[in-house]
Short mmCIF file of C-alpha atoms in Angstrom, two decimals:
data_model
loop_
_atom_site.label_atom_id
_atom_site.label_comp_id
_atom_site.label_asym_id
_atom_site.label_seq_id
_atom_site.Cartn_x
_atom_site.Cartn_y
_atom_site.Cartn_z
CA UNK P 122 0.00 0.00 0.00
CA UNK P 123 1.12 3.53 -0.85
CA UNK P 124 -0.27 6.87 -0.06
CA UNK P 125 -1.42 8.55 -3.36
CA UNK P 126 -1.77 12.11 -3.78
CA UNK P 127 -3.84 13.28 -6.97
CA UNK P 128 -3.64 16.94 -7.88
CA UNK P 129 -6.65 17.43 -11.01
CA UNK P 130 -9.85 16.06 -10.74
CA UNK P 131 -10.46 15.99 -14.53
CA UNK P 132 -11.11 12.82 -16.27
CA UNK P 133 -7.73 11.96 -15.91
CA UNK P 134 -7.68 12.34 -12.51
CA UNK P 135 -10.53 10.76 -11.78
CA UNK P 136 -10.20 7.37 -13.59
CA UNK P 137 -6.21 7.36 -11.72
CA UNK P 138 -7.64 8.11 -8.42
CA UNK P 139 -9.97 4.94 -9.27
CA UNK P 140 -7.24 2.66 -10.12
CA UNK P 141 -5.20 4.00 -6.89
CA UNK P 142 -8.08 3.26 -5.01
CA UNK P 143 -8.33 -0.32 -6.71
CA UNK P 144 -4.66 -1.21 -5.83
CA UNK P 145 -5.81 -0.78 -2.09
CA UNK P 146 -3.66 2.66 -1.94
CA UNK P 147 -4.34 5.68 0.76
CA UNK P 148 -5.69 8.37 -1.76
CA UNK P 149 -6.25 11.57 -1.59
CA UNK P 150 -7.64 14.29 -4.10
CA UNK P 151 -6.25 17.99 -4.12
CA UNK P 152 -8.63 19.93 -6.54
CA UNK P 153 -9.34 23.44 -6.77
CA UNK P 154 -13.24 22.91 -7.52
CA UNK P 155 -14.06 20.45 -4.55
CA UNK P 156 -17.49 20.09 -6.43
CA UNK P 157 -15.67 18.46 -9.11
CA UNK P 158 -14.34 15.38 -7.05
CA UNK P 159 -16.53 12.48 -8.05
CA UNK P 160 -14.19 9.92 -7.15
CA UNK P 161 -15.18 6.91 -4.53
CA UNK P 162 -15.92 8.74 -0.63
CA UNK P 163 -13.15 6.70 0.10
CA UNK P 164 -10.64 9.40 -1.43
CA UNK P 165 -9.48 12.38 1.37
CA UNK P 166 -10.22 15.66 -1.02
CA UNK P 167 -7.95 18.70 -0.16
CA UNK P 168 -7.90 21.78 -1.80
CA UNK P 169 -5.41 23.10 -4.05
CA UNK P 170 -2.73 24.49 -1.72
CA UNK P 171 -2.97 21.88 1.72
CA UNK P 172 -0.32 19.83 2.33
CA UNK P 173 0.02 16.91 0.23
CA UNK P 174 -0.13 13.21 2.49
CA UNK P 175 0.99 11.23 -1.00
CA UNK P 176 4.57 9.89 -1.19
CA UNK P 177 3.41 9.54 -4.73
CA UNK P 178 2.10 12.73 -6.16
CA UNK P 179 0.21 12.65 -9.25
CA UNK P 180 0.21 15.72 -11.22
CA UNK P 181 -2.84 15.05 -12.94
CA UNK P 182 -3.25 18.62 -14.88
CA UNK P 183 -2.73 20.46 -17.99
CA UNK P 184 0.49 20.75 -19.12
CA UNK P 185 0.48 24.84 -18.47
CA UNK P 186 -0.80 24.14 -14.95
CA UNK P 187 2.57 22.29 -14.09
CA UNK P 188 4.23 26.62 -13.73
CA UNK P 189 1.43 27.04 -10.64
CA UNK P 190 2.55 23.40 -9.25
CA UNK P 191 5.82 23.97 -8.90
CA UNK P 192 5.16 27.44 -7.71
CA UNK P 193 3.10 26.08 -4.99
CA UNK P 194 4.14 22.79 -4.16
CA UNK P 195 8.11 22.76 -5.19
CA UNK P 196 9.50 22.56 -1.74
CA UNK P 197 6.90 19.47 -0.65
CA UNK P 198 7.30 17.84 -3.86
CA UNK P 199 11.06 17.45 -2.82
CA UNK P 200 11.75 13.63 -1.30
CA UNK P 201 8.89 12.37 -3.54
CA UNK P 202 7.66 10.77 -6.60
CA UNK P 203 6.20 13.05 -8.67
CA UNK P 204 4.23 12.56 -11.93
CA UNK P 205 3.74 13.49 -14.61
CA UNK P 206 0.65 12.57 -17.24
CA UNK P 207 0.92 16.03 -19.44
CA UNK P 208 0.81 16.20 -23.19
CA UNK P 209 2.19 19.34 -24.04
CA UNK P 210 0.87 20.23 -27.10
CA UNK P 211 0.10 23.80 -28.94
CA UNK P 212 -3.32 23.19 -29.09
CA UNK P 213 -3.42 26.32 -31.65
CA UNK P 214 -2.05 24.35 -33.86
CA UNK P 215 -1.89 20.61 -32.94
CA UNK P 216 0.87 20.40 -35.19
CA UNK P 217 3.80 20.91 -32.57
CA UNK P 218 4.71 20.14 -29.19
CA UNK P 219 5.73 23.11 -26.90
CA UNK P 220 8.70 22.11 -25.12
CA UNK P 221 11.90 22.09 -27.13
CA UNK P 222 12.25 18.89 -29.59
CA UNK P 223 15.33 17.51 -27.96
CA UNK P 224 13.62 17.69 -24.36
CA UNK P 225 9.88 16.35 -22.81
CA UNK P 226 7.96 18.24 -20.89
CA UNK P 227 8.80 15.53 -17.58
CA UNK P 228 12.44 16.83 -18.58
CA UNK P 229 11.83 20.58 -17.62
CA UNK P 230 9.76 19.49 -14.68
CA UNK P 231 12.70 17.48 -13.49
CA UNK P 232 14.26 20.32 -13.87
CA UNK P 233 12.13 23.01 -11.58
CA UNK P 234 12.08 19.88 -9.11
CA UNK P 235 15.49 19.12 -8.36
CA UNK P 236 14.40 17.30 -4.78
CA UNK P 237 12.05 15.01 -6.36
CA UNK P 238 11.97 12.14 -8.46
CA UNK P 239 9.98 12.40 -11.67
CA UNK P 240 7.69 9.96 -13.81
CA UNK P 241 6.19 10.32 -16.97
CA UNK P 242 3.06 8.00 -17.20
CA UNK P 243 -0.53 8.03 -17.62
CA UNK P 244 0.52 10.45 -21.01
CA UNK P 245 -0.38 7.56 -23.56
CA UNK P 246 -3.85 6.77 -21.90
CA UNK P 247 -7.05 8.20 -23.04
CA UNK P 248 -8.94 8.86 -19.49
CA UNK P 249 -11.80 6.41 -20.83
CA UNK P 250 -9.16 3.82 -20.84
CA UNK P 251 -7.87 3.86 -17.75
CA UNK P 252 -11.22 3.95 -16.24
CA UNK P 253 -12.53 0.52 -18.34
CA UNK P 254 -9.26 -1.25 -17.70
CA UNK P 255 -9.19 -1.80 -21.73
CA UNK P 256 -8.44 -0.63 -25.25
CA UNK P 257 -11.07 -2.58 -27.46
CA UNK P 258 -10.62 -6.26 -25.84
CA UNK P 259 -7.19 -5.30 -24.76
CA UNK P 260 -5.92 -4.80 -21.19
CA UNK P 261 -4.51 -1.11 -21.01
CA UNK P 262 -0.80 -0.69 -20.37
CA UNK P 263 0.27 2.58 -18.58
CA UNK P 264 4.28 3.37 -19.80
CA UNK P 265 6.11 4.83 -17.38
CA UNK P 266 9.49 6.39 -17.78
CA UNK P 267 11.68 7.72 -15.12
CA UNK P 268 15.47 7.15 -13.76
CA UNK P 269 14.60 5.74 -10.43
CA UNK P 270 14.29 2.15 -10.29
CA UNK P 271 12.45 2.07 -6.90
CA UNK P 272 10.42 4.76 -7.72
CA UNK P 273 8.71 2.81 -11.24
CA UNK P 274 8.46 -0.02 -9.14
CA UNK P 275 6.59 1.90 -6.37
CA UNK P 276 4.04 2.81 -9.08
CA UNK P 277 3.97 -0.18 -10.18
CA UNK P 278 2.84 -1.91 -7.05
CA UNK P 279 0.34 1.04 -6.44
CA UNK P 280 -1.35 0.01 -9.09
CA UNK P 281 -0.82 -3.91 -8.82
CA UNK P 282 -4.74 -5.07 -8.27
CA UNK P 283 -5.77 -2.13 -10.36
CA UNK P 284 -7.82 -2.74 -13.73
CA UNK P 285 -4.25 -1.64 -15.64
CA UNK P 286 -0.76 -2.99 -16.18
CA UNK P 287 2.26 -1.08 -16.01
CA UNK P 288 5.03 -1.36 -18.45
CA UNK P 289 8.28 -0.04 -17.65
CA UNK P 290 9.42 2.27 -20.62
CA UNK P 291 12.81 3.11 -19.90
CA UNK P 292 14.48 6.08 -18.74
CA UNK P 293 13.58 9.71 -18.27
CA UNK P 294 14.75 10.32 -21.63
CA UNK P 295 11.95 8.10 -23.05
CA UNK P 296 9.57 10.66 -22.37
CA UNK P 297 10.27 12.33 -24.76
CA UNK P 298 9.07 9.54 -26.85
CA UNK P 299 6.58 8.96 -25.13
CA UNK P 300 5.33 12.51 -24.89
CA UNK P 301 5.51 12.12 -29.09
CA UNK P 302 3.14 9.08 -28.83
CA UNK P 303 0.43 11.20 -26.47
CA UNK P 304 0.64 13.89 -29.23
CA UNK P 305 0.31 11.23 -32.10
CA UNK P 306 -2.59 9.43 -30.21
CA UNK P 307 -4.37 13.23 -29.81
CA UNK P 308 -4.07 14.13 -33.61
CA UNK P 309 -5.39 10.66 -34.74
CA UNK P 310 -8.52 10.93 -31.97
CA UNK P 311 -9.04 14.43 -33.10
CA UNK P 312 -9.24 13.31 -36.92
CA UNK P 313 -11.35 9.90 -36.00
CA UNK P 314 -8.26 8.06 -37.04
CA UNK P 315 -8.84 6.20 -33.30
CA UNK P 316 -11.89 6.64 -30.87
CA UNK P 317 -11.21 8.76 -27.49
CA UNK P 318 -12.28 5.36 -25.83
CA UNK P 319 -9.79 3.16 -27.74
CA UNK P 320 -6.25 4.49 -29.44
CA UNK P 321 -3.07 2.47 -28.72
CA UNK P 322 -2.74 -0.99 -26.95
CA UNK P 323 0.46 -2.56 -26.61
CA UNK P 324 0.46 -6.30 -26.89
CA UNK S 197 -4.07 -1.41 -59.18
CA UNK S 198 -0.84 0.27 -58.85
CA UNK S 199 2.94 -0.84 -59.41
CA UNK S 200 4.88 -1.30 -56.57
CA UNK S 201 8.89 -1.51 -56.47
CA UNK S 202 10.31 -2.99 -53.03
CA UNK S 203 13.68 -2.07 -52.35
CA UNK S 204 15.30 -4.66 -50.19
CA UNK S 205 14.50 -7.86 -49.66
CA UNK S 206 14.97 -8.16 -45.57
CA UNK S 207 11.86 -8.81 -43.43
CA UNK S 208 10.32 -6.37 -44.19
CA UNK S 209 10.30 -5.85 -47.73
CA UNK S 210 9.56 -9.73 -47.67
CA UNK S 211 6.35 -8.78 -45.77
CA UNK S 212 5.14 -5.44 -47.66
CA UNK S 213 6.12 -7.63 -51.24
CA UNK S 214 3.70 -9.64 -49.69
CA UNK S 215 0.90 -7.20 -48.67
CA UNK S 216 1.16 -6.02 -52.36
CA UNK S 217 0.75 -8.87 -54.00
CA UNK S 218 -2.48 -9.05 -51.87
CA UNK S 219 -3.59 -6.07 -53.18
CA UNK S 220 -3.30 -7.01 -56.52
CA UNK S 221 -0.64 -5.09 -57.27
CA UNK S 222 2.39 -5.22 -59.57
CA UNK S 223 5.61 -6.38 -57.82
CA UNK S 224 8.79 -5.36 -58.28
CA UNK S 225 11.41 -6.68 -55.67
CA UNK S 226 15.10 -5.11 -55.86
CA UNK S 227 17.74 -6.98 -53.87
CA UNK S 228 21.36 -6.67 -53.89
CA UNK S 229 21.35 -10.75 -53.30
CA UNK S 230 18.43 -12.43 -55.65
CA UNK S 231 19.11 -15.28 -53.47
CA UNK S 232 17.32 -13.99 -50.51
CA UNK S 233 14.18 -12.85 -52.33
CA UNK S 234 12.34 -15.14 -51.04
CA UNK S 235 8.92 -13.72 -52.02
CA UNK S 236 6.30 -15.42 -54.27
CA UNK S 237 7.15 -16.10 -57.83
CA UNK S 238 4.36 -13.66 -59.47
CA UNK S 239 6.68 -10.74 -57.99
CA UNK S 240 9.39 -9.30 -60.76
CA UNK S 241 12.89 -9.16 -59.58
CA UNK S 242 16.14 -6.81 -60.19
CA UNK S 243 19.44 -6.06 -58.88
CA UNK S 244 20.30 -3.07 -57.34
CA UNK S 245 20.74 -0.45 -59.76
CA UNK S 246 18.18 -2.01 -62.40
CA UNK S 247 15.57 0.27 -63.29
CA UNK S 248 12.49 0.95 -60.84
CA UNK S 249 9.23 0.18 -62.55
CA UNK S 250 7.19 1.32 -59.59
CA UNK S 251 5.16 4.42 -59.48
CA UNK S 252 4.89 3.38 -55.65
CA UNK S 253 8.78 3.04 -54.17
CA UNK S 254 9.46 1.48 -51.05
CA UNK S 255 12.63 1.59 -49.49
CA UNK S 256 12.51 -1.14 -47.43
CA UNK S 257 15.93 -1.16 -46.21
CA UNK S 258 17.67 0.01 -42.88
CA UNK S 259 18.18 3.90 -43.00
CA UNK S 260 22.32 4.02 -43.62
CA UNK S 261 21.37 2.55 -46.45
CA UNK S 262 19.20 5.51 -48.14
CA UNK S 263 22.42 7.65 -48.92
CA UNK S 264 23.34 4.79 -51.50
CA UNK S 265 19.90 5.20 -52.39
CA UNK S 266 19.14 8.88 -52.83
CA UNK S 267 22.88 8.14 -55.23
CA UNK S 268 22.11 5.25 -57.47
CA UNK S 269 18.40 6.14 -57.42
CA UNK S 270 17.96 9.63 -57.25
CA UNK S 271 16.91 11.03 -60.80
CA UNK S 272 14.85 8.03 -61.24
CA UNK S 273 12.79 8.95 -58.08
CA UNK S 274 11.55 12.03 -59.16
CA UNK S 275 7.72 12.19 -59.94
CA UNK S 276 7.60 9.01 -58.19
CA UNK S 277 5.85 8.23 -54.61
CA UNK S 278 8.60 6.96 -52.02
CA UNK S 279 7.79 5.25 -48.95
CA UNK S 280 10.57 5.69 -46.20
CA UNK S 281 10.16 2.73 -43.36
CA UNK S 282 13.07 3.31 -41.92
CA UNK S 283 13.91 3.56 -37.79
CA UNK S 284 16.92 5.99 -37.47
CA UNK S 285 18.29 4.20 -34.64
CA UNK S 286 21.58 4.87 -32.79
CA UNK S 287 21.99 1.57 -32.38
CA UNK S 288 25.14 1.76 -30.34
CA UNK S 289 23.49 3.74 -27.28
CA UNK S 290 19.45 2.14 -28.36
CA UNK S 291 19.10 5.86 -26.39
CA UNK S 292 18.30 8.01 -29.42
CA UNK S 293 17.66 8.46 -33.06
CA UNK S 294 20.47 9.48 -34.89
CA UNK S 295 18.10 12.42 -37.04
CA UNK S 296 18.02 15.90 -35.46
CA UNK S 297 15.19 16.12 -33.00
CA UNK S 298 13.40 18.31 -34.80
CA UNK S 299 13.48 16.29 -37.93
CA UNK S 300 13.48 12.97 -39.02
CA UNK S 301 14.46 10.54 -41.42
CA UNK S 302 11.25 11.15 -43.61
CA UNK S 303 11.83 14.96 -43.88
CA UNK S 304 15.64 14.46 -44.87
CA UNK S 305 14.87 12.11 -47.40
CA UNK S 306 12.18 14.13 -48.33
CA UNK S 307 14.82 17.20 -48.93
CA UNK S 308 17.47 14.76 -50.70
CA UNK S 309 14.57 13.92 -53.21
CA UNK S 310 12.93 17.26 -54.06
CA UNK S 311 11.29 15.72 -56.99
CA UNK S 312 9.55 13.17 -55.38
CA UNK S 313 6.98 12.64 -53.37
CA UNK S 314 8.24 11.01 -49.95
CA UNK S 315 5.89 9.13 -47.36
CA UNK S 316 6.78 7.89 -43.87
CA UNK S 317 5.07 4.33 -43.60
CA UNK S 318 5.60 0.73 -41.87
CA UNK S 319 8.38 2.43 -39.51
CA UNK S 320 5.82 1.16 -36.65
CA UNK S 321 5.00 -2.13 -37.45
CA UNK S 322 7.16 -5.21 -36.89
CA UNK S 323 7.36 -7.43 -40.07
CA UNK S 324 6.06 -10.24 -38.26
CA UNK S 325 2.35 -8.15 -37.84
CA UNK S 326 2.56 -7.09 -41.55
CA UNK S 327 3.40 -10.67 -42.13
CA UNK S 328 0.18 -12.01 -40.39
CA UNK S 329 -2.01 -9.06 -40.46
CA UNK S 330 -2.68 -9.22 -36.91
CA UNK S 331 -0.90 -7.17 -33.82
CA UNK S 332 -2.18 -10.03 -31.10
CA UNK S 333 -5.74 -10.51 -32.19
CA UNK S 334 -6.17 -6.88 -33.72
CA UNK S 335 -5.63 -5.95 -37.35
CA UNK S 336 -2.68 -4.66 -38.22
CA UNK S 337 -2.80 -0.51 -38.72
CA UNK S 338 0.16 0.79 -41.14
CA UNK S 339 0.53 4.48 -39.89
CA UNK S 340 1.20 6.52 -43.01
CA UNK S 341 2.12 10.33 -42.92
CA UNK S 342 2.95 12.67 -45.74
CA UNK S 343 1.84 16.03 -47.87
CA UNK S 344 0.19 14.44 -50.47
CA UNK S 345 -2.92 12.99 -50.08
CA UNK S 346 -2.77 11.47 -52.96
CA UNK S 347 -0.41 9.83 -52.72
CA UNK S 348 -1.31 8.92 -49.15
CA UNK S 349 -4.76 7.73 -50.91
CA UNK S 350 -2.42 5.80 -53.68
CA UNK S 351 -0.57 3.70 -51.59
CA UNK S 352 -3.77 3.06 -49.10
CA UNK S 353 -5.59 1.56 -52.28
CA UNK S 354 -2.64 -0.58 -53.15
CA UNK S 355 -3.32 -2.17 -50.09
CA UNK S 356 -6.94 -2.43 -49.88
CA UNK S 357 -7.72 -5.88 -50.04
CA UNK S 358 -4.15 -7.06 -48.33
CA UNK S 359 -4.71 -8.25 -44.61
CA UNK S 360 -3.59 -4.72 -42.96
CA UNK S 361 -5.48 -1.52 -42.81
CA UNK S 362 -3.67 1.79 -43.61
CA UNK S 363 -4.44 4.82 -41.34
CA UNK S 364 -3.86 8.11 -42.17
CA UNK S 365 -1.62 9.99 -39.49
CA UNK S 366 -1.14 13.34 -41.06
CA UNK S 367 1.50 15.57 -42.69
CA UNK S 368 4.96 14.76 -43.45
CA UNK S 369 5.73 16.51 -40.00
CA UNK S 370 4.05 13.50 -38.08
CA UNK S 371 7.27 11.50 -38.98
CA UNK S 372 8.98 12.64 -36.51
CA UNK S 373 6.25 11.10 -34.43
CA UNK S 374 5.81 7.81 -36.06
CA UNK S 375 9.73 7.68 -35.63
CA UNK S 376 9.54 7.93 -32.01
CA UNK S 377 7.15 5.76 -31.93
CA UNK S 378 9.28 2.56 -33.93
CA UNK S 379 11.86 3.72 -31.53
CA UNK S 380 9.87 3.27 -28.63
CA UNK S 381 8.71 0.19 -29.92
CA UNK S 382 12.14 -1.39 -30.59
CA UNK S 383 13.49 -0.17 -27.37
CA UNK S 384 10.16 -2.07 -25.55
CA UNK S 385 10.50 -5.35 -27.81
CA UNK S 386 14.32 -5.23 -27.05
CA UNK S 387 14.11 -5.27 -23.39
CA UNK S 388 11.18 -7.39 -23.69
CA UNK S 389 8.29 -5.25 -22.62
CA UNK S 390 6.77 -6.48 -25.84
CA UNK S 391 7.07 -8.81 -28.54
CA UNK S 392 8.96 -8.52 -31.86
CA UNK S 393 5.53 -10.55 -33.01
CA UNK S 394 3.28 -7.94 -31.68
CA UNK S 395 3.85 -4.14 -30.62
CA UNK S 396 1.31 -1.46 -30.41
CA UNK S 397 -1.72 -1.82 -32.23
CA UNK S 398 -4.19 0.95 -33.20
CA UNK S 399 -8.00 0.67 -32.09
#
């Protein structure tokens, strides 16, 4: 059992405060809108500024939300697992990602976070997908990328009992990649190349 | 019906000879070795250099190889559709591609070739799934990205009626995605995360 803090209460954060809650995991909800949390009653909700109780802190938020996070929560975030789900995308344009090309969005906030340890995952995940458990008939896999060992594996066994798997995707550095597959998996949903329910499933 | 040449005669270009014989197509196989065409006997073969008879060129060959291409191949390419599939791996580190980040193979090709029409295709699927048609138990989905629809729309209804389905991902800038994506692929099937039989499939 971890503790599981969950900053958003969007879709995303939602459907990952329901799998935290599935892997038997101490959860609570920060959220600026407390009218918003619709999670389980089992969830603590805290508002958008109280101390976080996760030693797992899911940043479950736009990407241009991340600024206000750090602003608010950089010197708690330091000694824990923070991550990160965020597709940076121009949305002006979908045609670009906003961070720089050779870098990931998990890269800069590694980089305002120097105290904690930083995950991408969740990034590749429609919200519909983590809440079902599947993609079509297939089991959904959440990638996670980070340079801590013991931090992936924490995740990992957060989430062990959950609807999901959790694939280990490498590095920190794969986030980038991975970041590049959210954006891919947006355009194609956007264009009805994939459903919003569905996109990638990794066999 | 269209007329296909297949450059290389690896996995892959086995498997896409394959897909467009399925289709119906005219097949052209080009292989340095004749000897390891191993594809059905209704496909035409030629050595390297021989002239292309495709209006649809694949380059199905690893991408240090598309220098000697662009060389020996280059006039004849003009005003003809080419399909890069190539993963521009540095395979010494398996850490990064070896194109600048805000490029990728497709695009340089693309600039080598200005009288041709370049698409980024089959980069993300592993022979074996073009092969068999199936990622697991879900159809296989050959991303395809470029400025021309159509050509896009060429190349889509060469393979109507062969056992994958082509989706359309976009511009020629989405190569740079579909590239990280193969990468991230290869980097999961290499430290067995996946399978080189499977991969990602699209739903």
């Amino acid at each position: 059992m971890a503790t599981i803090s969950i900053v958003g209460s969007g879709n995303m954060g939602t459907a990952i405060a329901g799998l935290a809650l599935a892997g038997g995991n101490d959860v609570q909800v920060v959220a600026r809108d407390q009218a918003k949390v619709a999670v389980d009653p089992a969830v603590t909700t805290a508002s958008f500024g109280d101390a976080l109780t996760g030693d797992i802190v899911v940043l479950a938020l736009p990407y241009p939300a991340l600024d206000d996070v750090v602003a608010t929560y950089g010197d708690q975030l330091a000694g824990r697992t923070v991550v990160d789900i965020t597709n940076p995308l121009d949305f002006s344009t979908f045609d670009s990602l906003v961070v720089p090309a050779d870098s990931s969005a998990a890269a800069e906030l590694a980089a305002k976070l120097p105290g904690a340890t930083v995950l991408k995952a969740f990034n590749t995940n429609f919200a519909a997908t983590l809440a079902s458990g599947t993609v079509g008939d297939v089991t959904t896999t959440v990638l996670v990328a980070g340079d801590d060992a013991d931090a992936k594996a924490a995740l990992t066994a957060a989430l062990d009992g959950s609807a999901v798997r959790v694939v280990d995707a490498g590095s920190l550095r794969r986030a980038r990649e991975l970041e590049a597959l959210g954006f891919l998996q947006l355009t194609l949903a956007a264009g009805e190349r994939t459903q919003w329910t569905t996109g990638f499933a990794l066999l």
